[in-house]
Coordinates of N, CA and C in Angstrom, one line a residue:
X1 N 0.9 -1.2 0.0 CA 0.0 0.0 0.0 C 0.9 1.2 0.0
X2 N 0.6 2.1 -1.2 CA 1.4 3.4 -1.3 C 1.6 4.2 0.5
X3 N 2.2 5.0 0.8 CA 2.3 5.5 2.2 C 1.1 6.4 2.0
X4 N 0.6 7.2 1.3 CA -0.6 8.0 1.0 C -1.7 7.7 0.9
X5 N -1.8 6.3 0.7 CA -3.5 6.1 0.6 C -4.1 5.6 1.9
X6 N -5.1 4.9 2.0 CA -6.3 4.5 3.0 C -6.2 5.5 3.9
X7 N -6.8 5.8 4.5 CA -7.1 7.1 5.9 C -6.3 7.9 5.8
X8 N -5.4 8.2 5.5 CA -4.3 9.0 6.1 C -5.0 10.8 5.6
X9 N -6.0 10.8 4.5 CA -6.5 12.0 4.0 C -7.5 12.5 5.1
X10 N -7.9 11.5 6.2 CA -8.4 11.9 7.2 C -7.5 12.7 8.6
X11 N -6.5 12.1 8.0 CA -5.4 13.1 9.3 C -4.2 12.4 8.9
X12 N -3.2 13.0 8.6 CA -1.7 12.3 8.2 C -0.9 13.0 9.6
X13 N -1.5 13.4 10.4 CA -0.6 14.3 11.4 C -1.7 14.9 12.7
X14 N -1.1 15.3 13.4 CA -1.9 15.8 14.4 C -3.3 17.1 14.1
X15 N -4.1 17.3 14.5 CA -5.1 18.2 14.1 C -4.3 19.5 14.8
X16 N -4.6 20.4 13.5 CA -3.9 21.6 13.9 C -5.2 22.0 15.0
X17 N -4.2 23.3 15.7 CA -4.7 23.8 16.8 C -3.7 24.9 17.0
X18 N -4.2 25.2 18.5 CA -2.8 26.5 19.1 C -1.7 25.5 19.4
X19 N -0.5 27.0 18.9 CA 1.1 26.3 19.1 C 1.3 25.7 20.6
X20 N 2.0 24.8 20.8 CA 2.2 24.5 22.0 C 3.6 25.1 22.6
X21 N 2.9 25.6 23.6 CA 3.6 26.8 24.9 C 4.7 25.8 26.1
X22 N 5.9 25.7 25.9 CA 6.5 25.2 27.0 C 6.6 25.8 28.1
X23 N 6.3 27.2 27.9 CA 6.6 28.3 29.0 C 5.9 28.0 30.3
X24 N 4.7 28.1 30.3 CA 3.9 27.6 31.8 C 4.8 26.1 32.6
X25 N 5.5 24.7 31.5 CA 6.0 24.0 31.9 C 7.2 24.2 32.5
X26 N 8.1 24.7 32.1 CA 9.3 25.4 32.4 C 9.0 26.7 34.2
X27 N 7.7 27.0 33.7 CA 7.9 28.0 35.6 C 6.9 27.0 36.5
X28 N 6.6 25.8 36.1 CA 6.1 25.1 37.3 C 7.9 24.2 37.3
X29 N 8.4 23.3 36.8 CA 9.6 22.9 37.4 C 10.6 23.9 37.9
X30 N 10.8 25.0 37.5 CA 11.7 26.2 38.9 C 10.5 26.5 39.9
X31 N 9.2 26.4 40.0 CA 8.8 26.8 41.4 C 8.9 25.4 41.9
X32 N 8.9 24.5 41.4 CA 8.8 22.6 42.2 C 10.1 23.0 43.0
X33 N 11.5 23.3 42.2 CA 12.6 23.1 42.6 C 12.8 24.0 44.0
X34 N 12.2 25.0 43.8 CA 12.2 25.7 44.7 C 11.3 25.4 45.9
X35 N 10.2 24.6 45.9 CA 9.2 23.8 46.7 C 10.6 23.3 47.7
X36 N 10.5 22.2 46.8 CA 11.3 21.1 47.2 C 13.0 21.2 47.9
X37 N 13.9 22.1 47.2 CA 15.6 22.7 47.4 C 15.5 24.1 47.7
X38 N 14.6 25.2 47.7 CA 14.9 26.3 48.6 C 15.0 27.4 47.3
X39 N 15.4 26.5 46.0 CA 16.0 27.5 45.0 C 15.8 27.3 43.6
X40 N 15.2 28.1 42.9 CA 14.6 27.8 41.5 C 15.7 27.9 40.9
X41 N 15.2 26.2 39.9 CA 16.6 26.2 39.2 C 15.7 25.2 37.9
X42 N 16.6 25.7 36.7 CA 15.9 25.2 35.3 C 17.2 25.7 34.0
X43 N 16.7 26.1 32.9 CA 15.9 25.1 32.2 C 15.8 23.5 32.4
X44 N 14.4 23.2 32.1 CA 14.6 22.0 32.3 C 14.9 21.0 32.0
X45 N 15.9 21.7 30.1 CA 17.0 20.7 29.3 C 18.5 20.8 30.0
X46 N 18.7 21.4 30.8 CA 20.0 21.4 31.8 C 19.4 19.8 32.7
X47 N 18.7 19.4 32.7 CA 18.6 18.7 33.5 C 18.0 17.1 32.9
X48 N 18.0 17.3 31.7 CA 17.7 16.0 31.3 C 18.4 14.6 31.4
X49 N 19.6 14.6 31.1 CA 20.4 13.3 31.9 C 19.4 12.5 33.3
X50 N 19.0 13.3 34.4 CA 18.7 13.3 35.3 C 17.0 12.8 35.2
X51 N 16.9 13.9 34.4 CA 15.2 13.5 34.7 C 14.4 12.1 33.5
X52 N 15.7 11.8 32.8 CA 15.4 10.8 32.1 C 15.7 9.7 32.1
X53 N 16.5 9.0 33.3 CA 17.3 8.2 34.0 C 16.5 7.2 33.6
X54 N 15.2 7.6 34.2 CA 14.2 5.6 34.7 C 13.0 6.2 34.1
X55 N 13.1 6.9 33.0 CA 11.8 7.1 32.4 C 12.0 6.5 30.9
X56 N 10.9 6.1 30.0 CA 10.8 5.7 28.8 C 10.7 6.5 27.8
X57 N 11.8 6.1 26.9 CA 11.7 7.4 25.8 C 10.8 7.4 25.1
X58 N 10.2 8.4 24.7 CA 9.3 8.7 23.6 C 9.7 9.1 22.1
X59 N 9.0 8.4 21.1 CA 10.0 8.3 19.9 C 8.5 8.8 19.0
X60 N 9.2 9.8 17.9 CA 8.2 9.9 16.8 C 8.0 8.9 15.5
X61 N 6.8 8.3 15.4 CA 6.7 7.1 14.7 C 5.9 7.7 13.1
X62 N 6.5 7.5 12.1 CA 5.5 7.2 11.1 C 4.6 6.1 10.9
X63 N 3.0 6.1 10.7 CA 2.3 5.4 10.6 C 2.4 4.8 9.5
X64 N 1.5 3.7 9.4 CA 1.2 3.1 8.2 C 0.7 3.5 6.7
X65 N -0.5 5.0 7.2 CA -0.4 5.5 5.9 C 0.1 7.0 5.9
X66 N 1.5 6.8 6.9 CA 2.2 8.1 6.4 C 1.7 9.3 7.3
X67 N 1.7 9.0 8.5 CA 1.2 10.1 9.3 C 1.8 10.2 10.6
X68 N 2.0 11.3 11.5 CA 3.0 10.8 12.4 C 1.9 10.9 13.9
X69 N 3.4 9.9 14.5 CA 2.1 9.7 16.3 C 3.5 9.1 17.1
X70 N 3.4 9.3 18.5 CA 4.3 9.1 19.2 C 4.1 7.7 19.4
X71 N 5.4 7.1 20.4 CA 4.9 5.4 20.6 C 6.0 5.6 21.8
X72 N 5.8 4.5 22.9 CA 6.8 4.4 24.2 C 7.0 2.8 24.4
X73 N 8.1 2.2 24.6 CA 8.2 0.8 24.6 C 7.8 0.4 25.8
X74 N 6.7 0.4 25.8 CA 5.5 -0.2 27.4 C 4.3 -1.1 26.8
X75 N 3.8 -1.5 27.5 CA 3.1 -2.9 27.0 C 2.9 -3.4 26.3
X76 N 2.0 -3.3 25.4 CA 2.4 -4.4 23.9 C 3.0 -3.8 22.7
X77 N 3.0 -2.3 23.1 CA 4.1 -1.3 21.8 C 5.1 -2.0 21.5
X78 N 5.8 -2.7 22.3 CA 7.2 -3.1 21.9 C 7.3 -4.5 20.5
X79 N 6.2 -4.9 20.7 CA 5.9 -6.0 19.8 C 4.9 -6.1 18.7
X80 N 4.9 -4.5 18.2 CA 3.1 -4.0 17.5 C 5.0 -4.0 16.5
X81 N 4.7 -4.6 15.1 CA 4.6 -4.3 13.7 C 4.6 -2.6 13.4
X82 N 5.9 -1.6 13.3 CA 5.2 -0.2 13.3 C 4.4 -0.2 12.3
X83 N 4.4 -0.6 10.8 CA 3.4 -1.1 10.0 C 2.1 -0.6 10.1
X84 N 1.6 -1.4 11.5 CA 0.0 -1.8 11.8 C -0.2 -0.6 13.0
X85 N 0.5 0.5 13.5 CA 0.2 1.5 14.2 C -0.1 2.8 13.4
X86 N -1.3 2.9 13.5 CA -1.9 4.4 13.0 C -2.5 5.7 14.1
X87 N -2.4 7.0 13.8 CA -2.5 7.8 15.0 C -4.2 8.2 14.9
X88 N -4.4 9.0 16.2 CA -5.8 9.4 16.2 C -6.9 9.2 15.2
X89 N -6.4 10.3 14.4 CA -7.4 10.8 13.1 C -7.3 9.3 12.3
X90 N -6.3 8.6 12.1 CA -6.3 7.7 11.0 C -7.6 6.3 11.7
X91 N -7.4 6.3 13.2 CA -8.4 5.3 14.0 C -9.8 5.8 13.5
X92 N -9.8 6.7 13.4 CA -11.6 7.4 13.4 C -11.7 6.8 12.0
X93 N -10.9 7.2 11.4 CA -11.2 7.0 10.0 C -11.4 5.6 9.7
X94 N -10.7 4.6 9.7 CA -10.5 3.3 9.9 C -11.9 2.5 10.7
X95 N -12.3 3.8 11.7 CA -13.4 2.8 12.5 C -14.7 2.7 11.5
X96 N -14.9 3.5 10.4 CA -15.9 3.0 9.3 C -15.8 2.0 8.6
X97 N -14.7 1.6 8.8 CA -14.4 -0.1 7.9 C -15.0 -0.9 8.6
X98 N -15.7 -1.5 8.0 CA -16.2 -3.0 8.1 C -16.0 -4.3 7.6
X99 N -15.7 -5.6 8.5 CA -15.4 -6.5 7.6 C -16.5 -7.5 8.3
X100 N -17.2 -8.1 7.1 CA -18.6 -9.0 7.1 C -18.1 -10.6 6.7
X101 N -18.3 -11.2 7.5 CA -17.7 -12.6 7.7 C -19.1 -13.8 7.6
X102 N -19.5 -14.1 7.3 CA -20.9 -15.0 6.6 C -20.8 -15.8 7.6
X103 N -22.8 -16.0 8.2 CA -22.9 -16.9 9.2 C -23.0 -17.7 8.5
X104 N -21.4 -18.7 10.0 CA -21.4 -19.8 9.6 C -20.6 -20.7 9.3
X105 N -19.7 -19.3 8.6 CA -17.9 -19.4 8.1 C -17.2 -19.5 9.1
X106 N -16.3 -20.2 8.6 CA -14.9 -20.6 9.9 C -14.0 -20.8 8.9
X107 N -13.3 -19.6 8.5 CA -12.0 -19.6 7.6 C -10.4 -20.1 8.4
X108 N -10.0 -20.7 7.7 CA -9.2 -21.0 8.0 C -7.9 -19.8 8.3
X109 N -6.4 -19.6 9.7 CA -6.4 -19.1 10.1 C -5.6 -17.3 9.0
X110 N -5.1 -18.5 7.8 CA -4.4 -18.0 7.1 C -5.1 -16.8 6.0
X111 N -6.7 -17.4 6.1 CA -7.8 -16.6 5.0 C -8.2 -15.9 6.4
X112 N -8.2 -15.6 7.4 CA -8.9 -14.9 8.2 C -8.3 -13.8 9.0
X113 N -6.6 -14.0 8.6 CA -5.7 -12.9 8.6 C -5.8 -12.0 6.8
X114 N -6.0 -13.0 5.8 CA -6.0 -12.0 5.0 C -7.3 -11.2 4.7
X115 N -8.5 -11.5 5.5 CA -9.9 -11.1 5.1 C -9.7 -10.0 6.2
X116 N -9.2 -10.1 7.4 CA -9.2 -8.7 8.1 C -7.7 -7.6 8.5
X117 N -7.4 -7.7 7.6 CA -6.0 -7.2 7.1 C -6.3 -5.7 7.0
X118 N -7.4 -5.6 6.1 CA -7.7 -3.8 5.8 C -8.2 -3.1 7.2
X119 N -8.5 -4.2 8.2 CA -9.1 -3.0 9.5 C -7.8 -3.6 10.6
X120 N -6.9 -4.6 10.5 CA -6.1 -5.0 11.3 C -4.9 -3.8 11.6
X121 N -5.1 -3.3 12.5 CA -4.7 -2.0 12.9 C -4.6 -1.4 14.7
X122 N -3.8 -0.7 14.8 CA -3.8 -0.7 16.5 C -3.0 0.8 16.8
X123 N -4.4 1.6 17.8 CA -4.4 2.9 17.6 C -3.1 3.4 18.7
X124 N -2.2 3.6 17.8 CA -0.9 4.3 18.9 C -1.5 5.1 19.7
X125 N -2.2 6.4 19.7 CA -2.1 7.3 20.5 C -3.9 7.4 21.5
X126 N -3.7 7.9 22.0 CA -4.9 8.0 23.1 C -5.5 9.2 23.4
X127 N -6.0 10.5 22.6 CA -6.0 11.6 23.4 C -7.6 11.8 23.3
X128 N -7.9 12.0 24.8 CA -9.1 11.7 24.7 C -9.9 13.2 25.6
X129 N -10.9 13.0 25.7 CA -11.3 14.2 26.6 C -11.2 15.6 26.6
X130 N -10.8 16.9 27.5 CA -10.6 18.3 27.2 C -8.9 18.1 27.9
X131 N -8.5 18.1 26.8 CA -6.9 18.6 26.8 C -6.6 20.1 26.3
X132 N -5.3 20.6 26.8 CA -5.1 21.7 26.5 C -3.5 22.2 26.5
X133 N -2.4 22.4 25.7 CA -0.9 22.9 25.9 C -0.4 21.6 26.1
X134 N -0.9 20.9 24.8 CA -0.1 18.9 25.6 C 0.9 18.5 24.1
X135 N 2.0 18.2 24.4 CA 2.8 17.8 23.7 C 3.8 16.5 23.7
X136 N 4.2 15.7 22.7 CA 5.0 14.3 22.6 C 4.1 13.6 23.7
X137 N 2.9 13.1 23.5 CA 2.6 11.5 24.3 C 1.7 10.8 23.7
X138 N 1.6 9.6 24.2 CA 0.7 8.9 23.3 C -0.9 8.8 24.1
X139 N -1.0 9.0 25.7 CA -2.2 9.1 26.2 C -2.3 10.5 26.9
X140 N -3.3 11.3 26.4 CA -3.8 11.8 27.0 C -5.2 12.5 27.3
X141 N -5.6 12.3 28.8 CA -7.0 12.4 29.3 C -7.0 13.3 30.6
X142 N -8.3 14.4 29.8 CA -8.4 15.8 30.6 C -6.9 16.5 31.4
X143 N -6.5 16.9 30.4 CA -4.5 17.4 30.9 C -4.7 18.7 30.3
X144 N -4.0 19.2 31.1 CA -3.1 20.7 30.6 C -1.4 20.7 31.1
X145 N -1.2 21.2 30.1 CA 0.5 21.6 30.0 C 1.0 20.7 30.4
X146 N 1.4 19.9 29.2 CA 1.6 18.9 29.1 C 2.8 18.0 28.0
X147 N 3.9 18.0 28.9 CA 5.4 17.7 27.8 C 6.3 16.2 27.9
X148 N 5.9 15.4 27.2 CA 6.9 14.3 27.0 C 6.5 13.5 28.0
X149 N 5.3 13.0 27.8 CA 4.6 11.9 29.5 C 4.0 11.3 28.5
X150 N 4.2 9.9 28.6 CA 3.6 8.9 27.9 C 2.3 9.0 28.0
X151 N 1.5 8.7 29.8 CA 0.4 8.3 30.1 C 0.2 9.9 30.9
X152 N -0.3 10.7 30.3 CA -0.8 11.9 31.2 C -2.6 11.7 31.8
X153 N -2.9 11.0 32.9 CA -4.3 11.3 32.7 C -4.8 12.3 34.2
X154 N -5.6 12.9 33.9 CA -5.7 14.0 35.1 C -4.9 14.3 35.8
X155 N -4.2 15.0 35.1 CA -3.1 15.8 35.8 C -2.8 17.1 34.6
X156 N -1.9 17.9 35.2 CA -1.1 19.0 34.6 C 0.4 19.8 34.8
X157 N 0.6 20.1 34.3 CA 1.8 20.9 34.5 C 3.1 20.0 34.5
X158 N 3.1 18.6 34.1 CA 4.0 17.9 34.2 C 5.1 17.2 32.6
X159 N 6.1 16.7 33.3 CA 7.2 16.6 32.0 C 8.0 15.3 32.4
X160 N 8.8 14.9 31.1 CA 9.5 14.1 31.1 C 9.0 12.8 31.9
X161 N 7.7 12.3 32.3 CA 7.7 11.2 32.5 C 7.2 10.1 32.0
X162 N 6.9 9.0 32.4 CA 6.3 7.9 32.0 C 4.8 7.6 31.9
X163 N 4.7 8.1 33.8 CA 3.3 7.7 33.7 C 2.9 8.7 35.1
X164 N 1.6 9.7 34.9 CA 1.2 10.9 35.6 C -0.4 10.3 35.7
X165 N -1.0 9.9 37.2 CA -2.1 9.9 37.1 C -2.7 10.7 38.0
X166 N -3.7 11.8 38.0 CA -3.8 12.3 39.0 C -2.5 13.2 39.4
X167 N -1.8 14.0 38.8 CA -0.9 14.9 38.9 C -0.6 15.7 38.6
X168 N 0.0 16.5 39.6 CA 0.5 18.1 39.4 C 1.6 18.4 39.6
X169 N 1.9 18.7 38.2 CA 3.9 19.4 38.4 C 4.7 18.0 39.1
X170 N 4.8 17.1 38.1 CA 5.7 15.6 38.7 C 6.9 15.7 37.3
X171 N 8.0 15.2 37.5 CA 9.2 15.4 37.0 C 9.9 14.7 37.2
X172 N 9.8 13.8 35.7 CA 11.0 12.5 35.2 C 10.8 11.6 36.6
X173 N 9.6 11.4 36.3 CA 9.1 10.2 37.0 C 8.4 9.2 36.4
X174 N 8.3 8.0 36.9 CA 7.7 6.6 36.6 C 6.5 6.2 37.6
X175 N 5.4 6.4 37.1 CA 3.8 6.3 37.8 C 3.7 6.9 39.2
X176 N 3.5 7.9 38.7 CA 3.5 9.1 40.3 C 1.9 9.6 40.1
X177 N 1.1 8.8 41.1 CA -0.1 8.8 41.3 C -0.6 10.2 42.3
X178 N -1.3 10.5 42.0 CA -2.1 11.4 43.5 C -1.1 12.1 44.1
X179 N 0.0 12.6 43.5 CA 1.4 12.9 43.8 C 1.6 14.8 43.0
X180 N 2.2 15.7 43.7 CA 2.9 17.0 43.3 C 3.9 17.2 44.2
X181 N 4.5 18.2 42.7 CA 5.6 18.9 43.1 C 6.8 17.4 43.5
X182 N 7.0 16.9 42.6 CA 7.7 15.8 42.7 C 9.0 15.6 41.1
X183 N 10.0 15.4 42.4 CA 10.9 15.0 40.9 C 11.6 14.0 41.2
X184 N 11.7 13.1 40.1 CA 12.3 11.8 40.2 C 11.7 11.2 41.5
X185 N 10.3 10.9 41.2 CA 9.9 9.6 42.1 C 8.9 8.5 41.2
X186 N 9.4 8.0 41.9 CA 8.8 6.2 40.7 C 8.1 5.3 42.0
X187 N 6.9 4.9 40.8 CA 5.7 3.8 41.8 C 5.5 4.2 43.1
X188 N 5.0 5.7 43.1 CA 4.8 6.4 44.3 C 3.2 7.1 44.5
X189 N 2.5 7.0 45.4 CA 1.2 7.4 45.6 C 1.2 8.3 46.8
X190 N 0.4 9.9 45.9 CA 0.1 10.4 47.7 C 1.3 11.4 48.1
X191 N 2.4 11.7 46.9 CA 3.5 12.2 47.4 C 3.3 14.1 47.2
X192 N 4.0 14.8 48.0 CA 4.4 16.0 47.7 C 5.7 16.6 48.6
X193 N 6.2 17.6 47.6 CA 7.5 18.0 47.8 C 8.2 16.7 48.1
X194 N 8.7 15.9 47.2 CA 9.4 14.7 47.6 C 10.5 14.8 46.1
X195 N 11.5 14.1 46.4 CA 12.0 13.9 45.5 C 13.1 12.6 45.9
X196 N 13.6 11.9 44.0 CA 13.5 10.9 44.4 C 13.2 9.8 45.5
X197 N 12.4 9.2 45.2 CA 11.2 8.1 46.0 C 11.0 7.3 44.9
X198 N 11.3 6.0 45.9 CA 10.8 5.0 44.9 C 10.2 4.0 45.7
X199 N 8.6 3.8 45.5 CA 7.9 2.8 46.1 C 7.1 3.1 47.4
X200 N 7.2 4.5 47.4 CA 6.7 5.4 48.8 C 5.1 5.4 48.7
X201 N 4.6 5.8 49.7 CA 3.8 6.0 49.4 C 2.7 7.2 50.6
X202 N 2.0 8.6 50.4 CA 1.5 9.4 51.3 C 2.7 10.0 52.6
X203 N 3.9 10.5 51.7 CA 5.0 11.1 52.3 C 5.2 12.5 51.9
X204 N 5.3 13.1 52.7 CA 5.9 15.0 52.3 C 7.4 15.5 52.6
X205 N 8.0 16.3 52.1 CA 8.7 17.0 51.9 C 10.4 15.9 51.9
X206 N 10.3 15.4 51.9 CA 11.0 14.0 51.8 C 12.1 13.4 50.9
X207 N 13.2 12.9 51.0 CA 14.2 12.5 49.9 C 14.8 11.7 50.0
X208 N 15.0 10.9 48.8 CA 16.2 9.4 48.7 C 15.5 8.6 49.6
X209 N 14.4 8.0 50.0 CA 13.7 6.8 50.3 C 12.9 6.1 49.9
X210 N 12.6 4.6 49.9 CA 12.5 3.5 49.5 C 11.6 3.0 50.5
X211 N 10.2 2.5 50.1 CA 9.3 1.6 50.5 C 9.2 2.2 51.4
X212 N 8.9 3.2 51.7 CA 8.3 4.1 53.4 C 6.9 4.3 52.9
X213 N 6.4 5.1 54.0 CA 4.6 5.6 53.9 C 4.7 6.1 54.9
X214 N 4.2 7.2 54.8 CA 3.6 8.5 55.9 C 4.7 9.3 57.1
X215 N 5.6 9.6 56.0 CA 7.5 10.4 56.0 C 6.6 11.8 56.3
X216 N 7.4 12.6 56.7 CA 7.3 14.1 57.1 C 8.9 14.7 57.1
X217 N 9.8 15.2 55.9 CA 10.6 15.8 56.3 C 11.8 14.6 56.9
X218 N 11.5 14.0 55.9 CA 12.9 13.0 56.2 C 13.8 12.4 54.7
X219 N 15.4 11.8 55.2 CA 16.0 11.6 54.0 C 16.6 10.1 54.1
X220 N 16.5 9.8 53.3 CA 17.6 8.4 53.5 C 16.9 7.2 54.4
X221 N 15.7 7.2 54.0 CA 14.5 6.2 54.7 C 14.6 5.0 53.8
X222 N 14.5 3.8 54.6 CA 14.8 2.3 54.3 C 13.3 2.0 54.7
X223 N 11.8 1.3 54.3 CA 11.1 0.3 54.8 C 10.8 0.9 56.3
X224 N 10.7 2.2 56.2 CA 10.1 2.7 57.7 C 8.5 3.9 57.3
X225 N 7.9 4.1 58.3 CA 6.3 4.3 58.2 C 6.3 5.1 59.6
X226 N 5.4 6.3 59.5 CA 5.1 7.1 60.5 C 6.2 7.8 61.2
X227 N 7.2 8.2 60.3 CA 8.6 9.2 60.7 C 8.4 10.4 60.0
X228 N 9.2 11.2 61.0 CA 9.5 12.8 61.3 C 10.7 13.1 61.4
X229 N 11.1 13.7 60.6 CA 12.6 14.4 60.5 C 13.2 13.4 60.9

């Protein structure tokens, strides 16, 4: 199939809209830093080494009929055919295809890959709901200002991560749930002003601890719960 044809005249690329503003993203990570260290400090490409350590890159993919859409190597992306990934606009378009299979029939597995071949397809990107200022991801649901996070869903003001649910201003992190003003924390719920955490969970102002819950102002915590400074 030419790169031009099937769907792609439905959307070869993202639907135009307003430019996207890094600026709002860039003064919530110098006020985090300042939350968190005393002192606003950025841009926040000075810091990418850092904030990309344990996060998943996000790569721009051409689709199948020639249109572009982000992709992140997390669950079955890694094993999808780029081929058979088409972005937003190309899914809509695609979901008017129909393939009519006769009651009754039971093709064998080789005629039944080639009879649904024209809709056999798998929608890279996810943007669903009122989004607003959102850039490089492949999910996103009801977000604002919004840069290089795979899975952004209710949240805002966040960057360079993986996965933001329920978040505010989280940074180069890996699934920081119910969690602000956080940087570098992974598989953490419930956090603020914390930085690097991994596995914490409903701790404040906090740093460099592992498998704790309900920290106040502490650093270098091992598997401990209900500590203060």
């Amino acid at each position: 199939r030419p790169a031009n044809s099937g769907p792609a005249a439905a959307g070869s690329g993202p639907a135009s809209g307003p430019a996207f503003d890094i600026r709002p993203i860039e003064q919530t990570f110098a006020s985090t830093t300042k939350v968190i260290l005393g002192k606003e400090m950025g841009p926040m490409e000075k810091f990418l080494p850092m904030l990309n350590r344990r996060t998943r890159k996000i790569r721009e993919i051409r689709t199948s009929f020639g249109g572009k859409a982000y992709c992140t190597d997390v669950l079955m992306f890694p094993y999808v055919t780029p081929s058979r990934l088409v972005n937003n606009e190309e899914s809509q378009a695609l979901g008017e295809r129909h393939i009519a299979l006769l009651e009754g029939e039971s093709p064998a597995l080789a005629e039944l890959l080639k009879k649904i071949s024209p809709v056999l397809f798998l929608r890279a990107e996810f943007h669903e709901g009122q989004n607003s200022n959102c850039a490089v991801g492949q999910v996103f649901y009801n977000v604002s200002n919004i840069y290089s996070v795979y899975d952004a869903t209710l949240a805002k003001n966040c960057a360079y991560s993986t996965m933001a649910f329920h978040a505010e201003a989280v940074f180069g992190s890996w699934r920081a749930i119910h969690s602000r003003f956080c940087i570098n924390c992974h598989d953490c719920h419930g956090l603020t002003a914390c930085m690097e955490m991994d596995g914490c969970a409903n701790c404040s102002s906090s740093m460099f601890c592992h498998n704790c819950e309900n920290l106040d102002q502490c650093m270098f915590c091992f598997n401990e719960k209900g500590m203060r400074y």
